[in-house]
Tab-separated table of C-alpha atoms in Angstrom:
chain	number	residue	atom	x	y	z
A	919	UNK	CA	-76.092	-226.886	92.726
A	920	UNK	CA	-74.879	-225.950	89.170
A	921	UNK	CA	-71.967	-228.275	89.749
A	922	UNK	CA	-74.038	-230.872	90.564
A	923	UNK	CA	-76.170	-230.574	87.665
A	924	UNK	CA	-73.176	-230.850	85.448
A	925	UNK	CA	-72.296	-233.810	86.763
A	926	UNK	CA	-75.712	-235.535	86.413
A	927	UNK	CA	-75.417	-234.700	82.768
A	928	UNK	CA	-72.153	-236.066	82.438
A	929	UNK	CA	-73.169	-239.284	84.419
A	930	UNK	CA	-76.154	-239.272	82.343
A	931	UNK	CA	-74.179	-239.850	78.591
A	932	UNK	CA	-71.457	-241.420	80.487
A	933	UNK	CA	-73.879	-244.013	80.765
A	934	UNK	CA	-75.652	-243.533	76.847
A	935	UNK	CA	-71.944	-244.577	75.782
A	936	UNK	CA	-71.270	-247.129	77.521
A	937	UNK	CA	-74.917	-248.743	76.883
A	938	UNK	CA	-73.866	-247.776	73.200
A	939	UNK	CA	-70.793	-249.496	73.895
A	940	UNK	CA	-72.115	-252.407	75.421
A	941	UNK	CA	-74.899	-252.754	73.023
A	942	UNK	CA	-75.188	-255.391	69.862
A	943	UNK	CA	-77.115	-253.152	67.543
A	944	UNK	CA	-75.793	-250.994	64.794
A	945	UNK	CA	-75.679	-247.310	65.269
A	946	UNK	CA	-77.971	-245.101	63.108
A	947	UNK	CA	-80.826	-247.706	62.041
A	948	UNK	CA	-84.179	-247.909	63.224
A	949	UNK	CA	-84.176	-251.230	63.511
A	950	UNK	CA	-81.467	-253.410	64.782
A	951	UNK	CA	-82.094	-255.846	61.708
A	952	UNK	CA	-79.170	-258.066	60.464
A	953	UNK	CA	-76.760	-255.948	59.393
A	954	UNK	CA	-73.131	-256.148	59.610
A	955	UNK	CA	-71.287	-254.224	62.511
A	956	UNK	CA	-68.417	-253.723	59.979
A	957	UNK	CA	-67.444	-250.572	58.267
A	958	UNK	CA	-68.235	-252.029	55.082
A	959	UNK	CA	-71.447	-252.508	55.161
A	960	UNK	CA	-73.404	-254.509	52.423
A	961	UNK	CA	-74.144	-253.528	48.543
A	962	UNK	CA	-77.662	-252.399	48.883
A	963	UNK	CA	-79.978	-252.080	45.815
A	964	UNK	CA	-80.022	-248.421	46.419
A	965	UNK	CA	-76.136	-248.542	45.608
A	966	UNK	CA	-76.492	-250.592	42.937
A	967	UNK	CA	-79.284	-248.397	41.478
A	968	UNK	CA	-76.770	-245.247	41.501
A	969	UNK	CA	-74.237	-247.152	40.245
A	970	UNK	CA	-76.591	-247.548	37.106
A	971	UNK	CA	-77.680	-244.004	36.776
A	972	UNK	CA	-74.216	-242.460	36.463
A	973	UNK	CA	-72.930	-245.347	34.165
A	974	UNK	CA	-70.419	-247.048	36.350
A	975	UNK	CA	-70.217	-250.749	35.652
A	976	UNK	CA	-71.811	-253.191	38.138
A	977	UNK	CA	-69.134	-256.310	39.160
A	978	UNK	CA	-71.113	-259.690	39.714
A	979	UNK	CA	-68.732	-262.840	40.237
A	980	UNK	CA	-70.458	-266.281	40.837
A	981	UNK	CA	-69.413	-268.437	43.379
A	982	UNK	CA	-69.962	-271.297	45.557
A	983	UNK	CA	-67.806	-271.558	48.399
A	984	UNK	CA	-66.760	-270.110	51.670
A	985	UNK	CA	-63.058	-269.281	50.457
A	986	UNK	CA	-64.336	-267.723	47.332
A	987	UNK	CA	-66.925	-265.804	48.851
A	988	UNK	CA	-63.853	-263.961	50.868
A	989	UNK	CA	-61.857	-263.143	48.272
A	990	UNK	CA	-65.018	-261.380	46.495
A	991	UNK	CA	-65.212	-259.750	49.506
A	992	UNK	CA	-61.670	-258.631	49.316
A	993	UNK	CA	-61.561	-257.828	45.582
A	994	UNK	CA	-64.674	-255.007	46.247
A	995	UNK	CA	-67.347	-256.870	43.628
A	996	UNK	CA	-70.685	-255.672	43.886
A	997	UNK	CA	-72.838	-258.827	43.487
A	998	UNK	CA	-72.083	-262.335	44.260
A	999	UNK	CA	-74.585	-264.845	43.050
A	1000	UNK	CA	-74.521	-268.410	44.327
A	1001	UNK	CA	-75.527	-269.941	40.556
A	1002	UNK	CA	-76.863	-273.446	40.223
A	1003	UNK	CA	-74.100	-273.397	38.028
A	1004	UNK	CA	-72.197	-275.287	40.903
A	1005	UNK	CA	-74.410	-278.299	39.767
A	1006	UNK	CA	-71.398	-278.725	37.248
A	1007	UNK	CA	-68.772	-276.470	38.170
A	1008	UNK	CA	-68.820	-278.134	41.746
A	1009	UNK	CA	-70.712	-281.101	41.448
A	1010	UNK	CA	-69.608	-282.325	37.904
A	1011	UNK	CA	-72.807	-283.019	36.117
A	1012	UNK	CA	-73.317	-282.137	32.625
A	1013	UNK	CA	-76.093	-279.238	33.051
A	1014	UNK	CA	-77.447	-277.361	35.562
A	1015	UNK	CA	-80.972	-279.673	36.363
A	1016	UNK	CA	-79.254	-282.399	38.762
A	1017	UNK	CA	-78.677	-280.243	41.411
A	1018	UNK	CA	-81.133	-280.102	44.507
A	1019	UNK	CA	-82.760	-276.439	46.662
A	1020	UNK	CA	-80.932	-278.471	49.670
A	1021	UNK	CA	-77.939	-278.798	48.049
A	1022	UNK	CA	-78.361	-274.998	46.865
A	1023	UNK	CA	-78.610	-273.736	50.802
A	1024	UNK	CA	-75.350	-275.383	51.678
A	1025	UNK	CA	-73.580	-273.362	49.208
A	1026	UNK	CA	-75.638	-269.969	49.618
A	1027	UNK	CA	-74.777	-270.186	53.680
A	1028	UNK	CA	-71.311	-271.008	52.963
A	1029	UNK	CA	-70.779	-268.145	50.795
A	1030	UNK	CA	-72.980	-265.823	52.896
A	1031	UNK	CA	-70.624	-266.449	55.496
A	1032	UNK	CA	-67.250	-265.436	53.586
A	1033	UNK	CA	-68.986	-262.316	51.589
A	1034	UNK	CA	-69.814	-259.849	53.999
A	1035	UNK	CA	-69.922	-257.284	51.772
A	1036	UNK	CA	-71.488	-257.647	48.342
A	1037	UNK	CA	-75.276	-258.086	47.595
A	1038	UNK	CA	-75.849	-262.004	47.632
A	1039	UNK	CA	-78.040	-263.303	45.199
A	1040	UNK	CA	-79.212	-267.214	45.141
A	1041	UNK	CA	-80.232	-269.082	42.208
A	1042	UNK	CA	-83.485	-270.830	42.554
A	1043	UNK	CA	-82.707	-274.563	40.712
A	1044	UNK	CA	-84.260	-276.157	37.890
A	1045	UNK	CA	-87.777	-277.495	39.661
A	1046	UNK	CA	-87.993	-275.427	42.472
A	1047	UNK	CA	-90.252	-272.713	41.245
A	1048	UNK	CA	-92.027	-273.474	37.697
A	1049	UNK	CA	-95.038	-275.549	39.007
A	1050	UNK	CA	-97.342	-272.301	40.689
A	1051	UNK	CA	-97.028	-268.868	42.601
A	1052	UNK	CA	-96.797	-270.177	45.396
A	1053	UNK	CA	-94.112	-273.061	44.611
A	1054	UNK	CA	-92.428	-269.977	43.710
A	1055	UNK	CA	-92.265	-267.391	46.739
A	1056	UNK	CA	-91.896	-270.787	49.268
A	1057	UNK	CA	-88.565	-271.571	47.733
A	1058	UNK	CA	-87.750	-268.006	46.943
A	1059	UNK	CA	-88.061	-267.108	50.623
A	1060	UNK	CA	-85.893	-270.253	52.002
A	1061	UNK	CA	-83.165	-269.182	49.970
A	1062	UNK	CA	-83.187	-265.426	51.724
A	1063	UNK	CA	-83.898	-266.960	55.009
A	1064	UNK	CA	-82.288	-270.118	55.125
A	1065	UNK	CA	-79.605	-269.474	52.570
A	1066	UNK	CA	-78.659	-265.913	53.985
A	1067	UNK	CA	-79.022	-264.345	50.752
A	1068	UNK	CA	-80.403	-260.546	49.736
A	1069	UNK	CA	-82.169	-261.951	46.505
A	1070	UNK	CA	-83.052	-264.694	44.028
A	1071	UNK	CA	-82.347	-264.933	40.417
A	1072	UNK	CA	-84.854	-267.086	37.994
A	1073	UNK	CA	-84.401	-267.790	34.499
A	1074	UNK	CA	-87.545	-266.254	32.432
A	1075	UNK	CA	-88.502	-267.138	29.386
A	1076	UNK	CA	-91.501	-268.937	29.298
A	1077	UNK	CA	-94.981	-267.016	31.079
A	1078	UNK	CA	-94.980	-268.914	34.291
A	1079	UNK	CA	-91.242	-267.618	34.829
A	1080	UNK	CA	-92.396	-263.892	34.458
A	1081	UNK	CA	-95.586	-264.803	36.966
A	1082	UNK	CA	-93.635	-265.951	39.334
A	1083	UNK	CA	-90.989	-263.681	39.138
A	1084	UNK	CA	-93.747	-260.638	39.376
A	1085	UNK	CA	-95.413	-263.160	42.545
A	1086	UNK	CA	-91.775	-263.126	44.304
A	1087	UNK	CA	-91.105	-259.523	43.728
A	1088	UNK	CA	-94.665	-259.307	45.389
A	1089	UNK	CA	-94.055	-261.094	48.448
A	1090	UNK	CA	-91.105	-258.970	49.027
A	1091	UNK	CA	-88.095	-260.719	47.678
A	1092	UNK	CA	-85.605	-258.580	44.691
A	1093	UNK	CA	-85.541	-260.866	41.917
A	1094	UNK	CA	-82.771	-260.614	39.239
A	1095	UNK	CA	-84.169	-261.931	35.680
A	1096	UNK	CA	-82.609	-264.192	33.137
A	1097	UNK	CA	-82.643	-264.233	29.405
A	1098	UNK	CA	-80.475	-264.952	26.060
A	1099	UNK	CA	-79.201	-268.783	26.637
A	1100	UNK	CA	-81.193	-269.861	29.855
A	1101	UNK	CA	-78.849	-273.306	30.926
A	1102	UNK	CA	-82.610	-274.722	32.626
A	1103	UNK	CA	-84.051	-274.404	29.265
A	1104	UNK	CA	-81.485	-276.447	27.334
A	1105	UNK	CA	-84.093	-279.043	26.676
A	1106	UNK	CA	-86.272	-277.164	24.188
A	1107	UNK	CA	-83.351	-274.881	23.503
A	1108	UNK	CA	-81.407	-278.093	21.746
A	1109	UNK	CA	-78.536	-277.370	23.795
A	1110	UNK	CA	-76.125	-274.834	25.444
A	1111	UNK	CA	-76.567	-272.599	22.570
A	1112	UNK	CA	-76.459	-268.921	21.631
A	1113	UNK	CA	-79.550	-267.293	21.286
A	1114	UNK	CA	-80.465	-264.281	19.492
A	1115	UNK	CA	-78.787	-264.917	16.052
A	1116	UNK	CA	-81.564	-264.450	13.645
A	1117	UNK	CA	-84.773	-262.250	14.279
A	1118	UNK	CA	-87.120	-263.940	15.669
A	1119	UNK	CA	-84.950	-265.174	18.584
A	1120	UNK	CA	-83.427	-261.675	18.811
A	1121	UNK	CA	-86.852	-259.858	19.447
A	1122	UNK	CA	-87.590	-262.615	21.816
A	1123	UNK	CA	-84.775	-261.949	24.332
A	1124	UNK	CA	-85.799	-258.359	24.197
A	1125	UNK	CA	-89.350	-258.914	24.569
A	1126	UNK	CA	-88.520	-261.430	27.418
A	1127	UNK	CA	-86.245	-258.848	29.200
A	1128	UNK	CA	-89.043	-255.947	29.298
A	1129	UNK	CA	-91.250	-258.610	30.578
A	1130	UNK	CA	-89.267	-259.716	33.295
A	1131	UNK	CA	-88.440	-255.834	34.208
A	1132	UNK	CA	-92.817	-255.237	34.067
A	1133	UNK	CA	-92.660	-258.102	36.363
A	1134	UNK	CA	-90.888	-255.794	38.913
A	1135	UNK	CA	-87.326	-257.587	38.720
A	1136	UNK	CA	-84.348	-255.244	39.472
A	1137	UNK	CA	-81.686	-256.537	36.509
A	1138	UNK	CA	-81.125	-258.999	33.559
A	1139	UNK	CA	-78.545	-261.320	33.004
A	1140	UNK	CA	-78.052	-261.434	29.332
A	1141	UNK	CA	-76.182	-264.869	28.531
A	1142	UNK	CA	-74.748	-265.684	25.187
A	1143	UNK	CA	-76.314	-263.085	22.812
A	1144	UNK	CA	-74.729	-261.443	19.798
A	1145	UNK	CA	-73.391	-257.746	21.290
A	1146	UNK	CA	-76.470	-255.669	19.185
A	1147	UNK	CA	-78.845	-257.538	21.262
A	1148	UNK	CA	-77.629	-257.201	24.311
A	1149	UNK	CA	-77.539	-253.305	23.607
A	1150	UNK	CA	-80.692	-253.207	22.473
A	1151	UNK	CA	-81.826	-255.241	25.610
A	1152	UNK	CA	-79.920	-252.664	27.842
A	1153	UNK	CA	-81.371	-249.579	25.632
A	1154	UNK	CA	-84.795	-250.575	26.297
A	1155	UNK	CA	-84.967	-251.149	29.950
A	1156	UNK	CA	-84.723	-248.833	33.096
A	1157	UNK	CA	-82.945	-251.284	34.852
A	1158	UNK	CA	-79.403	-252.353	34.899
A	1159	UNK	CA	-78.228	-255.477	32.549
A	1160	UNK	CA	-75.547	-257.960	33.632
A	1161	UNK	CA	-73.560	-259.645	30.439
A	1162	UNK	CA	-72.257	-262.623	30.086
A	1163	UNK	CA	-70.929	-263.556	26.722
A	1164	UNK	CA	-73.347	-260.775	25.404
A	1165	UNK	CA	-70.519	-258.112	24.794
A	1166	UNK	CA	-69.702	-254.784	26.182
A	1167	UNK	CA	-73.079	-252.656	26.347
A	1168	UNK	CA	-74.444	-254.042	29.068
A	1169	UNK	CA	-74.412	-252.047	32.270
A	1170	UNK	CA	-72.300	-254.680	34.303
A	1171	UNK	CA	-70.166	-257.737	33.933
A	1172	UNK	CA	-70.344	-261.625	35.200
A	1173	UNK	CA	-68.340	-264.396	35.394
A	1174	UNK	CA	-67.772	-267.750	37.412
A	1175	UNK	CA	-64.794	-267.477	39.763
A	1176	UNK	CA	-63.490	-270.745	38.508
A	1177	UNK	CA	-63.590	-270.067	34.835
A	1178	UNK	CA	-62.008	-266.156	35.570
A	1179	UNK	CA	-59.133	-267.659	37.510
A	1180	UNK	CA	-58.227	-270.295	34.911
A	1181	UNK	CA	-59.124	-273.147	37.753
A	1182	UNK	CA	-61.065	-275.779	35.873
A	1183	UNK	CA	-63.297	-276.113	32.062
A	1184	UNK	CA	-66.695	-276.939	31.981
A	1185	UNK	CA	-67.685	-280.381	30.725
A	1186	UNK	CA	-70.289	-278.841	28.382
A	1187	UNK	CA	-67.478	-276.932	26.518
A	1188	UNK	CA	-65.600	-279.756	25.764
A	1189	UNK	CA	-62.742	-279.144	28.731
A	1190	UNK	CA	-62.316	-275.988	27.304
A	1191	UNK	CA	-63.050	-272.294	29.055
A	1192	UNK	CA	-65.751	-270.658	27.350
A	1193	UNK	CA	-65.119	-268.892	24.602
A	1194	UNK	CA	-66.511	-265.678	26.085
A	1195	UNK	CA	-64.684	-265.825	29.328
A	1196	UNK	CA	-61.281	-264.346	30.173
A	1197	UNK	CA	-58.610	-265.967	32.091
A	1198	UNK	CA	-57.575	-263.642	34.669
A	1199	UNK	CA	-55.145	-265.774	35.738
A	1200	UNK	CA	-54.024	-269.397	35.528
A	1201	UNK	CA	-54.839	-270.788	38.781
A	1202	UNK	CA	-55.494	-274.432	37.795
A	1203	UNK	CA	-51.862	-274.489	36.057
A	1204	UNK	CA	-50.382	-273.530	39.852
A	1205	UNK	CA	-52.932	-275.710	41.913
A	1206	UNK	CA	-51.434	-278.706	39.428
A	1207	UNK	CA	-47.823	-277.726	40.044
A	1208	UNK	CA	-47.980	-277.597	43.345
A	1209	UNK	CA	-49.825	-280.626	43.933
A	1210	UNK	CA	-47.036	-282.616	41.577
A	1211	UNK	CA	-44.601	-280.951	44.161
A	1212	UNK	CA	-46.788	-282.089	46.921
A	1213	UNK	CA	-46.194	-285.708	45.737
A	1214	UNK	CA	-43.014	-285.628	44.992
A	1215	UNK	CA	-41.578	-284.584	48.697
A	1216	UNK	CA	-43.702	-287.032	50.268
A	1217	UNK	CA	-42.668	-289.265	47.920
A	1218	UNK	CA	-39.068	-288.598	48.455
A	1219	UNK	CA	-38.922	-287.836	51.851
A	1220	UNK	CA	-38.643	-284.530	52.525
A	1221	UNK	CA	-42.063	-283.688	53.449
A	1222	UNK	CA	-42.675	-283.425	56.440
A	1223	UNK	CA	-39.123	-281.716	57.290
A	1224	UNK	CA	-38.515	-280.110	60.639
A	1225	UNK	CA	-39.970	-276.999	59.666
A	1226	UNK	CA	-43.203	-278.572	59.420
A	1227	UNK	CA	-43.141	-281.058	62.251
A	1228	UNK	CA	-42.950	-278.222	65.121
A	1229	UNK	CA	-44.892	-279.918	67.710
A	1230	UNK	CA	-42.015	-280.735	70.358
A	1231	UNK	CA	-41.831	-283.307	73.730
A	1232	UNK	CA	-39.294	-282.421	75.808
A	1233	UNK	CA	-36.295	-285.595	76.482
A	1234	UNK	CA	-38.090	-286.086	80.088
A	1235	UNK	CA	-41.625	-286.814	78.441
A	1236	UNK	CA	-39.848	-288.977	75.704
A	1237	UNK	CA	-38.086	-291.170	78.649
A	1238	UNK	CA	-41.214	-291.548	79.973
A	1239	UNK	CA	-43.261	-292.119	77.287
A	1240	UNK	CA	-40.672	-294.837	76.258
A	1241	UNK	CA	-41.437	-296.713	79.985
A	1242	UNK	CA	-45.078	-296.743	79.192
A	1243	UNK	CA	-45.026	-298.284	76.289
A	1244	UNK	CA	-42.507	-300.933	77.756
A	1245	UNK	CA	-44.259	-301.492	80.517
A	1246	UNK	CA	-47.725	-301.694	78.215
A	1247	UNK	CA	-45.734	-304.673	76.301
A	1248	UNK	CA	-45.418	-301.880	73.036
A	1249	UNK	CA	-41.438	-302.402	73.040
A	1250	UNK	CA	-41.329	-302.018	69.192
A	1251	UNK	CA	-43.641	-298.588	69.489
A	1252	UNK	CA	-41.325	-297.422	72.217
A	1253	UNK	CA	-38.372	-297.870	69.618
A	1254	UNK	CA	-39.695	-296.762	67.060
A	1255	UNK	CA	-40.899	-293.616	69.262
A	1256	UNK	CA	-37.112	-293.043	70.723
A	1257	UNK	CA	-35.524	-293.544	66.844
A	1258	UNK	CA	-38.604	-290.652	66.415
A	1259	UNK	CA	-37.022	-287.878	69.063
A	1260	UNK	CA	-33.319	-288.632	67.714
A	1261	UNK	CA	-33.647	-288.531	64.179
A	1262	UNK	CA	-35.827	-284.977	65.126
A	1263	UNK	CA	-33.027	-283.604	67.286
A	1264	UNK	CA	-30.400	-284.451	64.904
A	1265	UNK	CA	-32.410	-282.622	62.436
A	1266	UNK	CA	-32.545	-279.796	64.394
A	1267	UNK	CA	-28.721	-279.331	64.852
A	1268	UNK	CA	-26.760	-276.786	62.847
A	1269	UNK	CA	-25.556	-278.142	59.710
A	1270	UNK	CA	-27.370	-281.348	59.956
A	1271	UNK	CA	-27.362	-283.252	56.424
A	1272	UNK	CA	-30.833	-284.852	54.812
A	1273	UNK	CA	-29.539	-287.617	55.425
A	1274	UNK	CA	-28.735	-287.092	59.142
A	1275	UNK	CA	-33.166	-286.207	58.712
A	1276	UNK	CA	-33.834	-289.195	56.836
């Protein structure tokens, strides 16, 4: 009786693992929400909030793409925002303004679905969320649930920015604030200009920034302020500071993924890289190489060789693919398909010449 007691037990999680096995939802959660059933699981707020305590730098790269979104995901960075940026990085306008919430989505789901791992946060465009409240949380929540991001960013600045950047956080949505050189803003701002040079504007971007973090927002991006305001910025919140031309005191980095890796310049900066962004690398110099390369062997004749050509019909199929054509009245086709398989089996012999290719 004992033995068969044992054996209903085992029978019993023999079958607990296997539904475990069998079964789509992640292990230790309560609910079986949409998380990843990787071992990397995504940056969580929490994280980032830790991260911030013990003074470890927080990683945000911008991005629009798919293929970028993977190698972020590779590389370990924390936060990935999908920036309206790509209005001119992507689209090639002059600002930021041109570019549509539709347009936005495509590039938030495309990057949602290469970054697996870092927190995603979607830019809400110029137009989008300015008008009321409820403007606001509408567009806020078809980026999360649409776009497949984690949160929003807004630019603040003016009153209705902070409202509905307190309304969003209110409805549930983590909203990352904006302040320093807002690109939405460039038409009272003059231009893509510094801010924070004199007084006035300096105690305005911290003012703004204490604003947006009473509005409930979990970090500032602090674009394109002299280094003593950014410091003072990050001195006088609770909540973690992201820099961007602003200098080294802020509690984490970002730049765009094409302006890190040397790809392309920005119209606005005259086709040169910002002046506060490093070139990582020098991307756009190989891209151009290789594509002069790519020219050049089509050009000459050597691309396609038979390296690259390895789909194969055996001499059979090309007798009677030959007849078919004959018999369809496609003589010249048929030659030209015969001259094909020779010239690609003389290739293919040991010590054959370009020429022999050619």
């Amino acid at each position: 009786m004992a033995f068969l007691t044992r054996l209903s037990k085992a029978s019993s999680l023999a079958r607990a693992c296997l539904s475990r096995c069998m079964s789509n939802l992640p292990e230790n959660t309560v609910y079986g929400g949409p998380k990843p059933q990787t071992t990397d699981q995504r940056v969580t707020l929490n994280q980032l909030k830790q991260k911030y305590r013990k003074g470890e730098p927080i990683t945000v790269v911008t991005a629009y793409d798919y293929p970028s979104g993977v190698h972020l995901d590779t590389a370990g960075i924390d936060i990935c925002l999908v920036g309206d940026s790509a209005s001119m990085v992507v689209h090639g306008h002059d600002t930021t303004l041109p570019i549509s919430l539709e347009e936005m989505l495509v590039h938030c789901r495309a990057v949602a679905r290469g970054a697996k791992r870092p927190l995603l946060v979607g830019d809400l465009p110029f137009g989008t969320y300015e008008t009321d409240t409820s403007q606001a949380v509408d567009t806020a929540v078809r980026v999360l649930k649409e776009g497949g991001m984690d949160a929003i960013k807004l630019e603040g600045g003016s009153p209705a920015r902070i409202t509905a950047a307190k309304a969003i956080v209110e409805a549930g949505i983590a909203v990352i604030g904006h302040v320093g050189l807002t690109p939405q803003a460039i038409s009272v701002l003059g231009g893509f200009r510094p801010q924070g040079r004199n007084v006035s504007s300096a105690v305005k971007v911290v003012e703004t920034a204490m604003a947006l973090q009473e509005a409930g927002c979990f970090s500032v991006v602090v674009e394109c302020v002299p280094a003593p305001v950014a410091a003072a910025v990050t001195s006088a919140l609770q909540i973690p500071t992201i820099g961007i031309g602003a200098g080294p005191f802020c509690s984490g980095q970002v730049l765009v993924y094409h302006d890190l890796l040397g790809m392309l310049q920005h119209p606005h900066h005259a086709k040169v890289t910002p002046k506060f962004c490093k070139q990582f690398a020098r991307v756009g110099d190989v891209i151009n190489k290789a594509l002069l390369e790519y020219k050049e062997e089509v050009t000459n004749g050597s691309f396609p060789g038979p390296s690259h050509s390895p789909y194969k019909m055996n001499a059979e199929d090309v007798n009677g693919f030959f007849k078919e054509l004959e018999k369809l009245g496609l003589d010249k086709a048929a030659s030209a398909a015969t001259e094909a398989a020779e010239k690609k089996n003389a290739a293919q012999q040991p010590g054959a010449t370009k020429s022999q290719s050619d």
